Amino acid sequence: MNLIDIDSEICTACGLCIVECPFGLLAQQTGDVPDLIPGGESFCMRCGHCLAVCPVGALALDGETPESCDPAQTGAVVDPPAMAALLKNRRSIREYKDRPVPRKDMQELMEPVRWAPTAKNEQPVHWLLVDDRAAIHDLARLTVEWAREIDRMPELVTAWDAGKDLVLRNAPLLAIATAPSDGLSPVIDSTIAASALELAATAYGLGSCWAGYFMRAAQQYGPIAERLNLPRGHQVCAALMMGYPKRTYHRVPPRKPADVTWLGSV
């Protein structure tokens, strides 16, 4: 099987796959069906742009045919007011109802998050979903243990000793994104994926909050990595507390004006 197969009976030689390839790995003689340049297979990142852009469905990539793809929506998938409302109404949720998050909902939610962009389409992000309350409590305990050992963030330690969890906030679910530490951009890839999950979760009535204390501890404290039993070579890159919000918010609080500088002539 070739990396790229083009059906010569369907192809119109329009050249869109050539101009769409990020690395210029396709070429064609005048009027001929495009073909992969010599050595092109080594540089192809299987992004699928050539497969997606072909208007007649003549191209297959790495065994994936047009028939195996979902049809793309043309134009704006979400109108500007709806997108603005999604972004403006996002809140960092730190108090949750005592209600578990159904695994079925999380499984559905994780499906579209797979399309979050990653460097060179490596798709390195691995998700560890923790919905065992005792395990989440223990991860919070280890984070406080780390803070106590390094003598930092005394507010965490004081609150914990008083019976209050400021680390993971008694969340019913913890979503942890990990990636190989020797990848191109593991933290950025995971952060983008977690941001996608954070926004997508609102469709299921879920709220979330970045677990910053836990993230720092997991990257520096060996016992947490051991407790998580991460895939070999992986590091914790992002984490979200998740659950059903305990409160209802009735207004959107203000933010500073956008800090924007234009570079270029008017």
PDB file of N, CA, C and O in Angstrom, residues 159-204:
ATOM      1  N   ALA A 159      -4.638  24.896  55.038  1.00  0.00           N
ATOM      2  CA  ALA A 159      -6.015  24.516  54.722  1.00  0.00           C
ATOM      3  C   ALA A 159      -6.206  23.013  54.848  1.00  0.00           C
ATOM      4  O   ALA A 159      -7.210  22.542  55.397  1.00  0.00           O
ATOM      5  N   TRP A 160      -5.242  22.249  54.363  1.00  0.00           N
ATOM      6  CA  TRP A 160      -5.346  20.793  54.426  1.00  0.00           C
ATOM      7  C   TRP A 160      -5.405  20.306  55.874  1.00  0.00           C
ATOM      8  O   TRP A 160      -6.214  19.442  56.218  1.00  0.00           O
ATOM      9  N   ASP A 161      -4.544  20.877  56.703  1.00  0.00           N
ATOM     10  CA  ASP A 161      -4.527  20.486  58.112  1.00  0.00           C
ATOM     11  C   ASP A 161      -5.832  20.855  58.815  1.00  0.00           C
ATOM     12  O   ASP A 161      -6.187  20.247  59.837  1.00  0.00           O
ATOM     13  N   ALA A 162      -6.531  21.836  58.240  1.00  0.00           N
ATOM     14  CA  ALA A 162      -7.824  22.245  58.811  1.00  0.00           C
ATOM     15  C   ALA A 162      -8.987  21.491  58.177  1.00  0.00           C
ATOM     16  O   ALA A 162     -10.156  21.778  58.457  1.00  0.00           O
ATOM     17  N   GLY A 163      -8.663  20.542  57.307  1.00  0.00           N
ATOM     18  CA  GLY A 163      -9.709  19.722  56.699  1.00  0.00           C
ATOM     19  C   GLY A 163     -10.261  20.255  55.394  1.00  0.00           C
ATOM     20  O   GLY A 163     -11.320  19.788  54.938  1.00  0.00           O
ATOM     21  N   LYS A 164      -9.563  21.209  54.763  1.00  0.00           N
ATOM     22  CA  LYS A 164     -10.055  21.785  53.513  1.00  0.00           C
ATOM     23  C   LYS A 164      -9.062  21.523  52.385  1.00  0.00           C
ATOM     24  O   LYS A 164      -7.869  21.792  52.521  1.00  0.00           O
ATOM     25  N   ASP A 165      -9.566  21.015  51.272  1.00  0.00           N
ATOM     26  CA  ASP A 165      -8.732  20.687  50.119  1.00  0.00           C
ATOM     27  C   ASP A 165      -8.737  21.843  49.119  1.00  0.00           C
ATOM     28  O   ASP A 165      -9.707  22.040  48.390  1.00  0.00           O
ATOM     29  N   LEU A 166      -7.643  22.595  49.091  1.00  0.00           N
ATOM     30  CA  LEU A 166      -7.498  23.672  48.106  1.00  0.00           C
ATOM     31  C   LEU A 166      -6.772  23.195  46.856  1.00  0.00           C
ATOM     32  O   LEU A 166      -6.565  23.981  45.935  1.00  0.00           O
ATOM     33  N   VAL A 167      -6.382  21.940  46.829  1.00  0.00           N
ATOM     34  CA  VAL A 167      -5.613  21.407  45.705  1.00  0.00           C
ATOM     35  C   VAL A 167      -6.547  20.924  44.600  1.00  0.00           C
ATOM     36  O   VAL A 167      -6.511  21.408  43.466  1.00  0.00           O
ATOM     37  N   LEU A 168      -7.396  19.962  44.919  1.00  0.00           N
ATOM     38  CA  LEU A 168      -8.308  19.386  43.929  1.00  0.00           C
ATOM     39  C   LEU A 168      -9.770  19.620  44.284  1.00  0.00           C
ATOM     40  O   LEU A 168     -10.672  19.117  43.604  1.00  0.00           O
ATOM     41  N   ARG A 169     -10.025  20.377  45.340  1.00  0.00           N
ATOM     42  CA  ARG A 169     -11.356  20.920  45.659  1.00  0.00           C
ATOM     43  C   ARG A 169     -12.446  19.861  45.761  1.00  0.00           C
ATOM     44  O   ARG A 169     -13.618  20.146  45.471  1.00  0.00           O
ATOM     45  N   ASN A 170     -12.081  18.639  46.135  1.00  0.00           N
ATOM     46  CA  ASN A 170     -13.073  17.561  46.252  1.00  0.00           C
ATOM     47  C   ASN A 170     -13.832  17.328  44.944  1.00  0.00           C
ATOM     48  O   ASN A 170     -15.010  16.944  44.947  1.00  0.00           O
ATOM     49  N   ALA A 171     -13.164  17.588  43.832  1.00  0.00           N
ATOM     50  CA  ALA A 171     -13.793  17.381  42.525  1.00  0.00           C
ATOM     51  C   ALA A 171     -14.104  15.898  42.320  1.00  0.00           C
ATOM     52  O   ALA A 171     -13.325  15.031  42.740  1.00  0.00           O
ATOM     53  N   PRO A 172     -15.208  15.591  41.656  1.00  0.00           N
ATOM     54  CA  PRO A 172     -15.543  14.181  41.411  1.00  0.00           C
ATOM     55  C   PRO A 172     -14.727  13.539  40.299  1.00  0.00           C
ATOM     56  O   PRO A 172     -14.736  12.316  40.154  1.00  0.00           O
ATOM     57  N   LEU A 173     -14.019  14.368  39.505  1.00  0.00           N
ATOM     58  CA  LEU A 173     -13.228  13.810  38.412  1.00  0.00           C
ATOM     59  C   LEU A 173     -11.999  14.671  38.174  1.00  0.00           C
ATOM     60  O   LEU A 173     -12.058  15.903  38.255  1.00  0.00           O
ATOM     61  N   LEU A 174     -10.898  14.007  37.892  1.00  0.00           N
ATOM     62  CA  LEU A 174      -9.657  14.692  37.548  1.00  0.00           C
ATOM     63  C   LEU A 174      -9.193  14.174  36.199  1.00  0.00           C
ATOM     64  O   LEU A 174      -8.999  12.970  36.017  1.00  0.00           O
ATOM     65  N   ALA A 175      -9.058  15.088  35.228  1.00  0.00           N
ATOM     66  CA  ALA A 175      -8.595  14.730  33.884  1.00  0.00           C
ATOM     67  C   ALA A 175      -7.143  15.166  33.749  1.00  0.00           C
ATOM     68  O   ALA A 175      -6.843  16.362  33.827  1.00  0.00           O
ATOM     69  N   ILE A 176      -6.255  14.208  33.550  1.00  0.00           N
ATOM     70  CA  ILE A 176      -4.820  14.482  33.497  1.00  0.00           C
ATOM     71  C   ILE A 176      -4.311  14.188  32.096  1.00  0.00           C
ATOM     72  O   ILE A 176      -4.500  13.085  31.568  1.00  0.00           O
ATOM     73  N   ALA A 177      -3.675  15.181  31.481  1.00  0.00           N
ATOM     74  CA  ALA A 177      -3.092  15.011  30.150  1.00  0.00           C
ATOM     75  C   ALA A 177      -1.592  14.781  30.300  1.00  0.00           C
ATOM     76  O   ALA A 177      -0.893  15.581  30.919  1.00  0.00           O
ATOM     77  N   THR A 178      -1.104  13.679  29.748  1.00  0.00           N
ATOM     78  CA  THR A 178       0.327  13.390  29.774  1.00  0.00           C
ATOM     79  C   THR A 178       0.825  13.233  28.343  1.00  0.00           C
ATOM     80  O   THR A 178       0.046  12.992  27.417  1.00  0.00           O
ATOM     81  N   ALA A 179       2.133  13.364  28.176  1.00  0.00           N
ATOM     82  CA  ALA A 179       2.731  13.216  26.855  1.00  0.00           C
ATOM     83  C   ALA A 179       4.198  12.856  27.037  1.00  0.00           C
ATOM     84  O   ALA A 179       4.783  13.126  28.096  1.00  0.00           O
ATOM     85  N   PRO A 180       4.825  12.256  26.016  1.00  0.00           N
ATOM     86  CA  PRO A 180       6.245  11.912  26.126  1.00  0.00           C
ATOM     87  C   PRO A 180       7.096  13.166  26.337  1.00  0.00           C
ATOM     88  O   PRO A 180       6.949  14.149  25.612  1.00  0.00           O
ATOM     89  N   SER A 181       7.961  13.116  27.330  1.00  0.00           N
ATOM     90  CA  SER A 181       8.773  14.289  27.651  1.00  0.00           C
ATOM     91  C   SER A 181       9.764  14.627  26.548  1.00  0.00           C
ATOM     92  O   SER A 181      10.248  15.762  26.473  1.00  0.00           O
ATOM     93  N   ASP A 182      10.085  13.674  25.673  1.00  0.00           N
ATOM     94  CA  ASP A 182      11.038  13.947  24.589  1.00  0.00           C
ATOM     95  C   ASP A 182      10.334  14.310  23.284  1.00  0.00           C
ATOM     96  O   ASP A 182      10.959  14.335  22.224  1.00  0.00           O
ATOM     97  N   GLY A 183       9.038  14.614  23.350  1.00  0.00           N
ATOM     98  CA  GLY A 183       8.301  15.007  22.146  1.00  0.00           C
ATOM     99  C   GLY A 183       8.636  16.421  21.713  1.00  0.00           C
ATOM    100  O   GLY A 183       9.402  17.138  22.368  1.00  0.00           O
ATOM    101  N   LEU A 184       8.052  16.835  20.607  1.00  0.00           N
ATOM    102  CA  LEU A 184       8.326  18.165  20.068  1.00  0.00           C
ATOM    103  C   LEU A 184       7.849  19.269  21.008  1.00  0.00           C
ATOM    104  O   LEU A 184       8.585  20.220  21.286  1.00  0.00           O
ATOM    105  N   SER A 185       6.616  19.181  21.475  1.00  0.00           N
ATOM    106  CA  SER A 185       6.076  20.218  22.369  1.00  0.00           C
ATOM    107  C   SER A 185       4.993  19.606  23.253  1.00  0.00           C
ATOM    108  O   SER A 185       3.810  19.921  23.100  1.00  0.00           O
ATOM    109  N   PRO A 186       5.391  18.733  24.175  1.00  0.00           N
ATOM    110  CA  PRO A 186       4.405  18.004  24.972  1.00  0.00           C
ATOM    111  C   PRO A 186       3.503  18.898  25.811  1.00  0.00           C
ATOM    112  O   PRO A 186       2.292  18.647  25.906  1.00  0.00           O
ATOM    113  N   VAL A 187       4.060  19.948  26.408  1.00  0.00           N
ATOM    114  CA  VAL A 187       3.255  20.818  27.276  1.00  0.00           C
ATOM    115  C   VAL A 187       2.255  21.625  26.451  1.00  0.00           C
ATOM    116  O   VAL A 187       1.080  21.738  26.810  1.00  0.00           O
ATOM    117  N   ILE A 188       2.715  22.161  25.334  1.00  0.00           N
ATOM    118  CA  ILE A 188       1.815  22.947  24.484  1.00  0.00           C
ATOM    119  C   ILE A 188       0.707  22.061  23.916  1.00  0.00           C
ATOM    120  O   ILE A 188      -0.478  22.422  23.934  1.00  0.00           O
ATOM    121  N   ASP A 189       1.072  20.887  23.413  1.00  0.00           N
ATOM    122  CA  ASP A 189       0.074  19.972  22.857  1.00  0.00           C
ATOM    123  C   ASP A 189      -0.975  19.621  23.905  1.00  0.00           C
ATOM    124  O   ASP A 189      -2.189  19.610  23.630  1.00  0.00           O
ATOM    125  N   SER A 190      -0.520  19.315  25.119  1.00  0.00           N
ATOM    126  CA  SER A 190      -1.438  18.918  26.185  1.00  0.00           C
ATOM    127  C   SER A 190      -2.294  20.084  26.648  1.00  0.00           C
ATOM    128  O   SER A 190      -3.472  19.915  26.979  1.00  0.00           O
ATOM    129  N   THR A 191      -1.711  21.272  26.682  1.00  0.00           N
ATOM    130  CA  THR A 191      -2.457  22.454  27.097  1.00  0.00           C
ATOM    131  C   THR A 191      -3.570  22.782  26.109  1.00  0.00           C
ATOM    132  O   THR A 191      -4.701  23.112  26.501  1.00  0.00           O
ATOM    133  N   ILE A 192      -3.272  22.670  24.827  1.00  0.00           N
ATOM    134  CA  ILE A 192      -4.298  22.898  23.809  1.00  0.00           C
ATOM    135  C   ILE A 192      -5.419  21.875  23.953  1.00  0.00           C
ATOM    136  O   ILE A 192      -6.615  22.213  23.888  1.00  0.00           O
ATOM    137  N   ALA A 193      -5.050  20.611  24.163  1.00  0.00           N
ATOM    138  CA  ALA A 193      -6.052  19.562  24.314  1.00  0.00           C
ATOM    139  C   ALA A 193      -6.911  19.793  25.547  1.00  0.00           C
ATOM    140  O   ALA A 193      -8.138  19.621  25.517  1.00  0.00           O
ATOM    141  N   ALA A 194      -6.283  20.195  26.656  1.00  0.00           N
ATOM    142  CA  ALA A 194      -7.035  20.456  27.884  1.00  0.00           C
ATOM    143  C   ALA A 194      -7.958  21.659  27.719  1.00  0.00           C
ATOM    144  O   ALA A 194      -9.073  21.674  28.250  1.00  0.00           O
ATOM    145  N   SER A 195      -7.508  22.662  26.983  1.00  0.00           N
ATOM    146  CA  SER A 195      -8.360  23.825  26.719  1.00  0.00           C
ATOM    147  C   SER A 195      -9.576  23.427  25.888  1.00  0.00           C
ATOM    148  O   SER A 195     -10.689  23.912  26.122  1.00  0.00           O
ATOM    149  N   ALA A 196      -9.354  22.534  24.917  1.00  0.00           N
ATOM    150  CA  ALA A 196     -10.475  22.040  24.118  1.00  0.00           C
ATOM    151  C   ALA A 196     -11.460  21.269  24.999  1.00  0.00           C
ATOM    152  O   ALA A 196     -12.679  21.431  24.883  1.00  0.00           O
ATOM    153  N   LEU A 197     -10.930  20.440  25.895  1.00  0.00           N
ATOM    154  CA  LEU A 197     -11.790  19.680  26.797  1.00  0.00           C
ATOM    155  C   LEU A 197     -12.568  20.611  27.720  1.00  0.00           C
ATOM    156  O   LEU A 197     -13.765  20.408  27.957  1.00  0.00           O
ATOM    157  N   GLU A 198     -11.915  21.636  28.216  1.00  0.00           N
ATOM    158  CA  GLU A 198     -12.555  22.581  29.131  1.00  0.00           C
ATOM    159  C   GLU A 198     -13.767  23.240  28.487  1.00  0.00           C
ATOM    160  O   GLU A 198     -14.829  23.366  29.106  1.00  0.00           O
ATOM    161  N   LEU A 199     -13.638  23.642  27.231  1.00  0.00           N
ATOM    162  CA  LEU A 199     -14.749  24.288  26.543  1.00  0.00           C
ATOM    163  C   LEU A 199     -15.818  23.286  26.123  1.00  0.00           C
ATOM    164  O   LEU A 199     -17.014  23.539  26.257  1.00  0.00           O
ATOM    165  N   ALA A 200     -15.376  22.128  25.626  1.00  0.00           N
ATOM    166  CA  ALA A 200     -16.336  21.121  25.169  1.00  0.00           C
ATOM    167  C   ALA A 200     -17.179  20.592  26.322  1.00  0.00           C
ATOM    168  O   ALA A 200     -18.338  20.214  26.134  1.00  0.00           O
ATOM    169  N   ALA A 201     -16.616  20.582  27.525  1.00  0.00           N
ATOM    170  CA  ALA A 201     -17.318  20.037  28.689  1.00  0.00           C
ATOM    171  C   ALA A 201     -18.603  20.797  28.994  1.00  0.00           C
ATOM    172  O   ALA A 201     -19.540  20.232  29.570  1.00  0.00           O
ATOM    173  N   THR A 202     -18.671  22.066  28.600  1.00  0.00           N
ATOM    174  CA  THR A 202     -19.864  22.858  28.902  1.00  0.00           C
ATOM    175  C   THR A 202     -21.102  22.298  28.201  1.00  0.00           C
ATOM    176  O   THR A 202     -22.224  22.490  28.660  1.00  0.00           O
ATOM    177  N   ALA A 203     -20.902  21.591  27.082  1.00  0.00           N
ATOM    178  CA  ALA A 203     -22.032  20.998  26.366  1.00  0.00           C
ATOM    179  C   ALA A 203     -22.700  19.894  27.187  1.00  0.00           C
ATOM    180  O   ALA A 203     -23.851  19.539  26.934  1.00  0.00           O
ATOM    181  N   TYR A 204     -21.980  19.369  28.169  1.00  0.00           N
ATOM    182  CA  TYR A 204     -22.520  18.318  29.035  1.00  0.00           C
ATOM    183  C   TYR A 204     -22.882  18.865  30.416  1.00  0.00           C
ATOM    184  O   TYR A 204     -23.127  18.095  31.341  1.00  0.00           O
TER     185      TYR A 204
END
